PDB file of C-alpha atoms in Angstrom:
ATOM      1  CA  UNK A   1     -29.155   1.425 -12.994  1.00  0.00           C
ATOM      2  CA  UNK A   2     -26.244   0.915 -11.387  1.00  0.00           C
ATOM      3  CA  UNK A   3     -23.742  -1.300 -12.640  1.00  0.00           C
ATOM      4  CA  UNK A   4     -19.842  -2.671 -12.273  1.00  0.00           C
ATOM      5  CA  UNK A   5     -16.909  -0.400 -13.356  1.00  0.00           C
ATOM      6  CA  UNK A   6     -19.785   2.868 -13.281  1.00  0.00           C
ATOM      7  CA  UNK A   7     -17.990   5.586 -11.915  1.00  0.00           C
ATOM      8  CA  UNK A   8     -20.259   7.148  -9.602  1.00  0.00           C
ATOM      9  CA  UNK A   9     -20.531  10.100  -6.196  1.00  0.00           C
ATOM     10  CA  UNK A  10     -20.808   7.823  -3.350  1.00  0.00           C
ATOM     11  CA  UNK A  11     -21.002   8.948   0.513  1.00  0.00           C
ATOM     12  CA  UNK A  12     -18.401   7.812   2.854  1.00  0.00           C
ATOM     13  CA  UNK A  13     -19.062   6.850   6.688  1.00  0.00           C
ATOM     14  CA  UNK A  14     -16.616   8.413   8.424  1.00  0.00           C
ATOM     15  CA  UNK A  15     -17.318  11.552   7.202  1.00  0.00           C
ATOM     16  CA  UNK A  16     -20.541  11.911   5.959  1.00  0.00           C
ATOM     17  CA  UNK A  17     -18.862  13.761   2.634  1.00  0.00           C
ATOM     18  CA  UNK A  18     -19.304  12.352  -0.726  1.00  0.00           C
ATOM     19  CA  UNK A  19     -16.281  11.444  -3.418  1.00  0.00           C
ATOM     20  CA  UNK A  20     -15.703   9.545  -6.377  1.00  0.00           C
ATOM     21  CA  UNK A  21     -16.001   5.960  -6.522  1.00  0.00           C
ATOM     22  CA  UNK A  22     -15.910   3.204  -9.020  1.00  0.00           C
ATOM     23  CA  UNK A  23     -18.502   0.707  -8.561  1.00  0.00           C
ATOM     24  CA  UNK A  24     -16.386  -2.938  -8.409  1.00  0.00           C
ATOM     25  CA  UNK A  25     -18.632  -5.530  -7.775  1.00  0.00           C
ATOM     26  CA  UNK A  26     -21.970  -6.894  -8.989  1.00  0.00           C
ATOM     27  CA  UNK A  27     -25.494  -5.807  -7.473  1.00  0.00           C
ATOM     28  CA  UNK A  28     -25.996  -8.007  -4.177  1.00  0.00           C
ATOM     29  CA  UNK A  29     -28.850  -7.627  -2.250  1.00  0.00           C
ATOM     30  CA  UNK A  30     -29.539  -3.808  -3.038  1.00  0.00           C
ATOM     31  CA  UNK A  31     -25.793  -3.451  -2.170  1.00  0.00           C
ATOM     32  CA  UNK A  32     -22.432  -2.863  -4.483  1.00  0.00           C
ATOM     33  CA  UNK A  33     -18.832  -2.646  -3.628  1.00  0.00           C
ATOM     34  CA  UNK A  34     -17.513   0.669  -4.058  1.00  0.00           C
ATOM     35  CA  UNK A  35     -13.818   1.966  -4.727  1.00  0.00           C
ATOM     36  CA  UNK A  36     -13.015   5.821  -3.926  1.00  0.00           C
ATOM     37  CA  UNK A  37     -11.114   6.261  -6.423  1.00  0.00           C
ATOM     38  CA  UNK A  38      -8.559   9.458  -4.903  1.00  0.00           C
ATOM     39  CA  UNK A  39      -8.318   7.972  -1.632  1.00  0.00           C
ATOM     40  CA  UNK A  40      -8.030   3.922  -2.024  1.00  0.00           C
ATOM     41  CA  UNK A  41     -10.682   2.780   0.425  1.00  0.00           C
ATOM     42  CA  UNK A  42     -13.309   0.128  -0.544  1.00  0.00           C
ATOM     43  CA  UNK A  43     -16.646   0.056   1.038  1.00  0.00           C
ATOM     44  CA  UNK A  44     -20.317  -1.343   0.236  1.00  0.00           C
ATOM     45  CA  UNK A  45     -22.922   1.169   0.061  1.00  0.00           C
ATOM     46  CA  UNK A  46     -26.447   0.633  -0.643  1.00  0.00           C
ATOM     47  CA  UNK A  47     -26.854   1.443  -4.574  1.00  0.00           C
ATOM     48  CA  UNK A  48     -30.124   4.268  -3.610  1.00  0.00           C
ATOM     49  CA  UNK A  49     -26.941   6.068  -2.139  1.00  0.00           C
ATOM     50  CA  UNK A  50     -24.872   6.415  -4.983  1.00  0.00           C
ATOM     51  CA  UNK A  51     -25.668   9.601  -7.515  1.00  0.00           C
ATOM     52  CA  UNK A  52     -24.009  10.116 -11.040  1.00  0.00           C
ATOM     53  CA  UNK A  53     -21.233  12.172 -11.159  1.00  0.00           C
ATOM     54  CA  UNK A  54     -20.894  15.767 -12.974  1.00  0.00           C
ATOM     55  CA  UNK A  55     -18.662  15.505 -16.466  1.00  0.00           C
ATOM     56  CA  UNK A  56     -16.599  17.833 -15.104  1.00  0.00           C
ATOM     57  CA  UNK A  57     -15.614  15.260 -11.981  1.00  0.00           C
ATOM     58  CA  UNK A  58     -14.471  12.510 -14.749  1.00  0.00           C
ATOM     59  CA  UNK A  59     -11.828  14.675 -16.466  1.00  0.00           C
ATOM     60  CA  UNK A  60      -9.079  14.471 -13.545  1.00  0.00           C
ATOM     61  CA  UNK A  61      -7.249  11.099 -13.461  1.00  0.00           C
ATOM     62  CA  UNK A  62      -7.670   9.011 -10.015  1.00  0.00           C
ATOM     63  CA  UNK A  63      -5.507   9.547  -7.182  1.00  0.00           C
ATOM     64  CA  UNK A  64      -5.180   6.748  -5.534  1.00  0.00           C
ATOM     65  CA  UNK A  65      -2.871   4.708  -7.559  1.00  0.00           C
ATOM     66  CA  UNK A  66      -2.420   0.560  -6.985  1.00  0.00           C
ATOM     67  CA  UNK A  67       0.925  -0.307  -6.122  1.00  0.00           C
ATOM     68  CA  UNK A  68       3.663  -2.734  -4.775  1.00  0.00           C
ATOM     69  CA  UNK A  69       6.200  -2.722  -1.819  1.00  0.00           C
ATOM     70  CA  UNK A  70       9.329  -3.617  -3.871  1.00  0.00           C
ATOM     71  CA  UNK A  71      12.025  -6.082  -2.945  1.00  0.00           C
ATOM     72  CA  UNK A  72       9.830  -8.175  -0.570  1.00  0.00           C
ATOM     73  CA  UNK A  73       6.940 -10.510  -0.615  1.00  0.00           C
ATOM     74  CA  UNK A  74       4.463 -11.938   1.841  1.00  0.00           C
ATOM     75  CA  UNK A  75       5.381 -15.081   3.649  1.00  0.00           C
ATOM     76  CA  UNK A  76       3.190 -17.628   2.271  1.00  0.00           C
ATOM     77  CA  UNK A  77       1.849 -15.901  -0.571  1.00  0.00           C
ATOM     78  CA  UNK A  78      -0.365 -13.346   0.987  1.00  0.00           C
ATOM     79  CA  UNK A  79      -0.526 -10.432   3.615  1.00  0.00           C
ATOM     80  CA  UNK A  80      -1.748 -11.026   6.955  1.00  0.00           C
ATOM     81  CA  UNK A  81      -4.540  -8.815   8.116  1.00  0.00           C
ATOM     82  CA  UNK A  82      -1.942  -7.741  11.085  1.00  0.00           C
ATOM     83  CA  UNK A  83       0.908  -6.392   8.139  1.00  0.00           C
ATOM     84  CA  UNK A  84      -1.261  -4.641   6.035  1.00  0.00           C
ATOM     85  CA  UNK A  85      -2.936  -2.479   8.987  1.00  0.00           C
ATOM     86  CA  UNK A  86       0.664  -2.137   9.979  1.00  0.00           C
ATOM     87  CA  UNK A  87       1.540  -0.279   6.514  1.00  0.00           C
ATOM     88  CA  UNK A  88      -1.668   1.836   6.586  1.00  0.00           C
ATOM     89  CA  UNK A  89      -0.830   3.403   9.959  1.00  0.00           C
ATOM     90  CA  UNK A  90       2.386   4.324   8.581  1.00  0.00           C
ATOM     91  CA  UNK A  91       1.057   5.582   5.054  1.00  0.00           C
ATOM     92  CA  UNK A  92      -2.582   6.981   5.560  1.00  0.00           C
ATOM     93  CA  UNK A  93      -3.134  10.517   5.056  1.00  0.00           C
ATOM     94  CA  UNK A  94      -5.516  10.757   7.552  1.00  0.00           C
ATOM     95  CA  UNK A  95      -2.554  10.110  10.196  1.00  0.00           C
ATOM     96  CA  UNK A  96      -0.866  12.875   8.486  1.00  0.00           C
ATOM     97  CA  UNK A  97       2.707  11.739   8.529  1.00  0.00           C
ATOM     98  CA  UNK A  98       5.181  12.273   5.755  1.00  0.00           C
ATOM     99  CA  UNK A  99       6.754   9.423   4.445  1.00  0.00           C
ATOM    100  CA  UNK A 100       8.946   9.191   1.630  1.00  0.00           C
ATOM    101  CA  UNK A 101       7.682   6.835  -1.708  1.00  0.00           C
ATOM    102  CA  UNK A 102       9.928   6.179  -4.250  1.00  0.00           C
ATOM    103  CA  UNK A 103       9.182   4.132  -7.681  1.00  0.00           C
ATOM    104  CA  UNK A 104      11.877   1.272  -8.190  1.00  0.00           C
ATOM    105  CA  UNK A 105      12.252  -0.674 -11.314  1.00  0.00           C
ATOM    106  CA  UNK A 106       9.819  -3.790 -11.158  1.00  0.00           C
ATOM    107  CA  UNK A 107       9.400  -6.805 -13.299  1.00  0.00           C
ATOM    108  CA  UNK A 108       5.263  -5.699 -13.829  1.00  0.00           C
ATOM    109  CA  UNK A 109       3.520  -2.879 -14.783  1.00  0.00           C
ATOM    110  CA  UNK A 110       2.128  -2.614 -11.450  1.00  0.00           C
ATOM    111  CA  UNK A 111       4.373   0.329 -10.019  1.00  0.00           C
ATOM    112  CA  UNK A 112       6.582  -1.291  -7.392  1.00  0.00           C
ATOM    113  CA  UNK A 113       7.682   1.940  -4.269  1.00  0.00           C
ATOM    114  CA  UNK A 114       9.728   1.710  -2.305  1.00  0.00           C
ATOM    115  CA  UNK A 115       8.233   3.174   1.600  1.00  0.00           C
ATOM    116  CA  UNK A 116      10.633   4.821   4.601  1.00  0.00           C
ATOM    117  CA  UNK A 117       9.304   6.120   7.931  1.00  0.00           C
ATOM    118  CA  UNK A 118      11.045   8.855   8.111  1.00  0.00           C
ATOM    119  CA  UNK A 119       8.661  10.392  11.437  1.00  0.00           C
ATOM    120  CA  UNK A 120      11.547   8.848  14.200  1.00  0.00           C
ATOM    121  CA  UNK A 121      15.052   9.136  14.839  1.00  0.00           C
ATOM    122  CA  UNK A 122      16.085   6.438  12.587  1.00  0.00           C
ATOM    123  CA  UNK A 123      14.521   5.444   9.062  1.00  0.00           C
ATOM    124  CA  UNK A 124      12.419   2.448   8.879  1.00  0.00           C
ATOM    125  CA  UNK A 125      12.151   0.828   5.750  1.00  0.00           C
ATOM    126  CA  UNK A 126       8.738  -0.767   5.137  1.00  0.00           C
ATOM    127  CA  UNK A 127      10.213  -3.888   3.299  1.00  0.00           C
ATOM    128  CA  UNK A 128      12.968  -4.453   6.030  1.00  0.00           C
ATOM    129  CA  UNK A 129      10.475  -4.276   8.436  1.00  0.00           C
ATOM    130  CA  UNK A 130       8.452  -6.773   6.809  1.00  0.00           C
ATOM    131  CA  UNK A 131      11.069  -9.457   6.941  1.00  0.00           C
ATOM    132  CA  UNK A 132      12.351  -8.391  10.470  1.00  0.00           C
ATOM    133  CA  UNK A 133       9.445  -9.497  11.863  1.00  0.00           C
ATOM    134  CA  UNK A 134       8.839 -12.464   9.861  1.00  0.00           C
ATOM    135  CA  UNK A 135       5.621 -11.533   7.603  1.00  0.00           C
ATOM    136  CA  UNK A 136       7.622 -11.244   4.423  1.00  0.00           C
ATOM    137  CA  UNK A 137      10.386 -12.683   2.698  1.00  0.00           C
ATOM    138  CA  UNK A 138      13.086 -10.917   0.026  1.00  0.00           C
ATOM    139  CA  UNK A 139      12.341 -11.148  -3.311  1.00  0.00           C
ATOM    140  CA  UNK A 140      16.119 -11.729  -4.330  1.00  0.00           C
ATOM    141  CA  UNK A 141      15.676 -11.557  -8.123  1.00  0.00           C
ATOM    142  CA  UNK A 142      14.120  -8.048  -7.902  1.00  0.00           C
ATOM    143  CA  UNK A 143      16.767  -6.998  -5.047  1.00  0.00           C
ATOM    144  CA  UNK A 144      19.910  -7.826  -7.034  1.00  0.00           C
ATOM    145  CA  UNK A 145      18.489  -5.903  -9.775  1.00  0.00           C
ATOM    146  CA  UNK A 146      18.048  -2.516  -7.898  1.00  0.00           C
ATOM    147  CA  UNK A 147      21.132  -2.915  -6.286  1.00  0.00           C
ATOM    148  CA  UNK A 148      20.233  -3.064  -2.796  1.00  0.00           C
ATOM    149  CA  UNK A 149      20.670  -5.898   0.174  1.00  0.00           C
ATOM    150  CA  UNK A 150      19.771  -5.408   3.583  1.00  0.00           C
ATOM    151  CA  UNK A 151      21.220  -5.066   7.208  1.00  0.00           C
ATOM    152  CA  UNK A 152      20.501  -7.548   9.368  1.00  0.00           C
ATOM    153  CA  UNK A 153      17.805  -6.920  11.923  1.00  0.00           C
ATOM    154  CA  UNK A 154      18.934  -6.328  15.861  1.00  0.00           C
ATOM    155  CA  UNK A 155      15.230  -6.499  17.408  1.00  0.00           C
ATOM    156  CA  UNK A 156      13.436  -9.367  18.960  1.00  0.00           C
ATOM    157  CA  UNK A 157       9.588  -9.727  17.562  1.00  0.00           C
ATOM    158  CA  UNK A 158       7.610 -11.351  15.931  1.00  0.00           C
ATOM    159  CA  UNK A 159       4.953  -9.053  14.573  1.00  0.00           C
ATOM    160  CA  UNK A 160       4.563  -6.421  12.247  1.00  0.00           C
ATOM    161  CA  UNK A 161       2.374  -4.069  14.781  1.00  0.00           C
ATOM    162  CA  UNK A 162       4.937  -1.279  14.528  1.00  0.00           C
ATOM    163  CA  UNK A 163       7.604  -0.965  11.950  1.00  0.00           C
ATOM    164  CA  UNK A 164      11.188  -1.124  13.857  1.00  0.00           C
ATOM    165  CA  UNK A 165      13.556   1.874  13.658  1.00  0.00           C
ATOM    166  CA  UNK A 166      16.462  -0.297  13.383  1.00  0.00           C
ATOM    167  CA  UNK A 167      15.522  -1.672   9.885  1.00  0.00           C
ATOM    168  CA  UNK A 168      16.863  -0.328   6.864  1.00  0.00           C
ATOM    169  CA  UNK A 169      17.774  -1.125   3.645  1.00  0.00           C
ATOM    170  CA  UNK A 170      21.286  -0.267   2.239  1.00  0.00           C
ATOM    171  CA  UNK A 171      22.514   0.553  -1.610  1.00  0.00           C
ATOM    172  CA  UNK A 172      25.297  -1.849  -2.673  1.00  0.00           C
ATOM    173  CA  UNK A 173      28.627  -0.488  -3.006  1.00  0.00           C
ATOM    174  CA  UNK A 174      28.252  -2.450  -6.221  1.00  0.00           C
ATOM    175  CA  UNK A 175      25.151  -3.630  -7.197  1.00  0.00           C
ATOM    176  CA  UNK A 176      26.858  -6.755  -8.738  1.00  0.00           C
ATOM    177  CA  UNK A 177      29.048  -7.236  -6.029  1.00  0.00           C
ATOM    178  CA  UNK A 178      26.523  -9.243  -3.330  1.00  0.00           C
ATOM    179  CA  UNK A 179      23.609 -11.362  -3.560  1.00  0.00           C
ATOM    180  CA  UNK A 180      20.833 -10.129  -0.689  1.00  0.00           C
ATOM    181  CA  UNK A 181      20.264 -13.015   1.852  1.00  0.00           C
ATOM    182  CA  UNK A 182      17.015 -13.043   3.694  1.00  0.00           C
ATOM    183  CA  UNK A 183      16.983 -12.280   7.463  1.00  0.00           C
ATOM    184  CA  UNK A 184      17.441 -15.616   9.339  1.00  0.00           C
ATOM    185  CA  UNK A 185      14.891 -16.293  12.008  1.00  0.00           C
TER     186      UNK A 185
END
């Protein structure tokens, strides 16, 4: 019987392979909601389709850790469909790029990164690209306490679809010296 928080070998679509999931949701209609656990994705999958796992598959941790883009948060309390596919292009494996994550001090224990393009000629800095465009606003508090404010953005849009090369984030020359001010529109 399959049931929520069962950790289980489901099959995935796009590549007819199996992988570890975590079942997240209740039994609906012959259907659950599945997490893979080492890769982040969440699917539903008939519950005939999911298969226990060996013991030996529940000894290494998950890989897919839940995390938060530090120093910025969405306009109007959550992130629009457009900004979040916008961060997946740039931080899905499956596009193969190498990006560079770094874990910043953060007021939860949710681990807050910090994500730079680093695949153009100039860096782009998830968070400044965020606010650039208008789908997320600084989180001043948490700024002043890493010690970083921004550069002003020099680009004209007005969505998220790609994140702008000319959006950066910058270390205080003292981190008590400035207060951050959000991008004006």
């Amino acid at each position: 019987e399959v049931c929520q928080g069962m950790l289980v070998a489901a099959p995935f679509a796009g590549d007819g392979s199996w992988y570890r999931a975590r079942v997240e949701g209740p039994v609906e209609q012959g259907r659950v909601e599945v997490l893979y656990v080492d890769f982040g994705d969440r699917v539903s999958v008939r519950c005939e389709e999911l298969k226990p796992l060996r013991e030996d598959f529940l000894l290494l941790p998950a890989q897919a850790v839940c995390c938060q883009l530090s120093g910025v948060l969405p306009k109007g309390g959550e992130w629009s469909e457009e900004a979040v596919s916008a961060l997946a292009r740039v931080t899905l494996c499956s596009s193969w790029r190498v990006v560079m994550v770094k874990r910043v001090p953060g007021p939860t224990h949710t681990p807050h990164i910090r994500v730079v393009d680093t695949n153009t000629d100039q860096d782009v800095d998830a968070a400044q690209a965020f606010v650039c465009c208008g789908s997320g606003e600084w989180a001043v508090d948490l700024l002043q306490e890493q010690g970083l404010t921004h550069a002003t953005c020099k680009h004209e849009s007005d969505s998220p679809e790609h994140l702008h090369a000319n959006c950066t984030l910058q270390q205080c020359e003292n981190s008590q010296a400035s207060t951050p001010t959000p991008v004006s529109d």
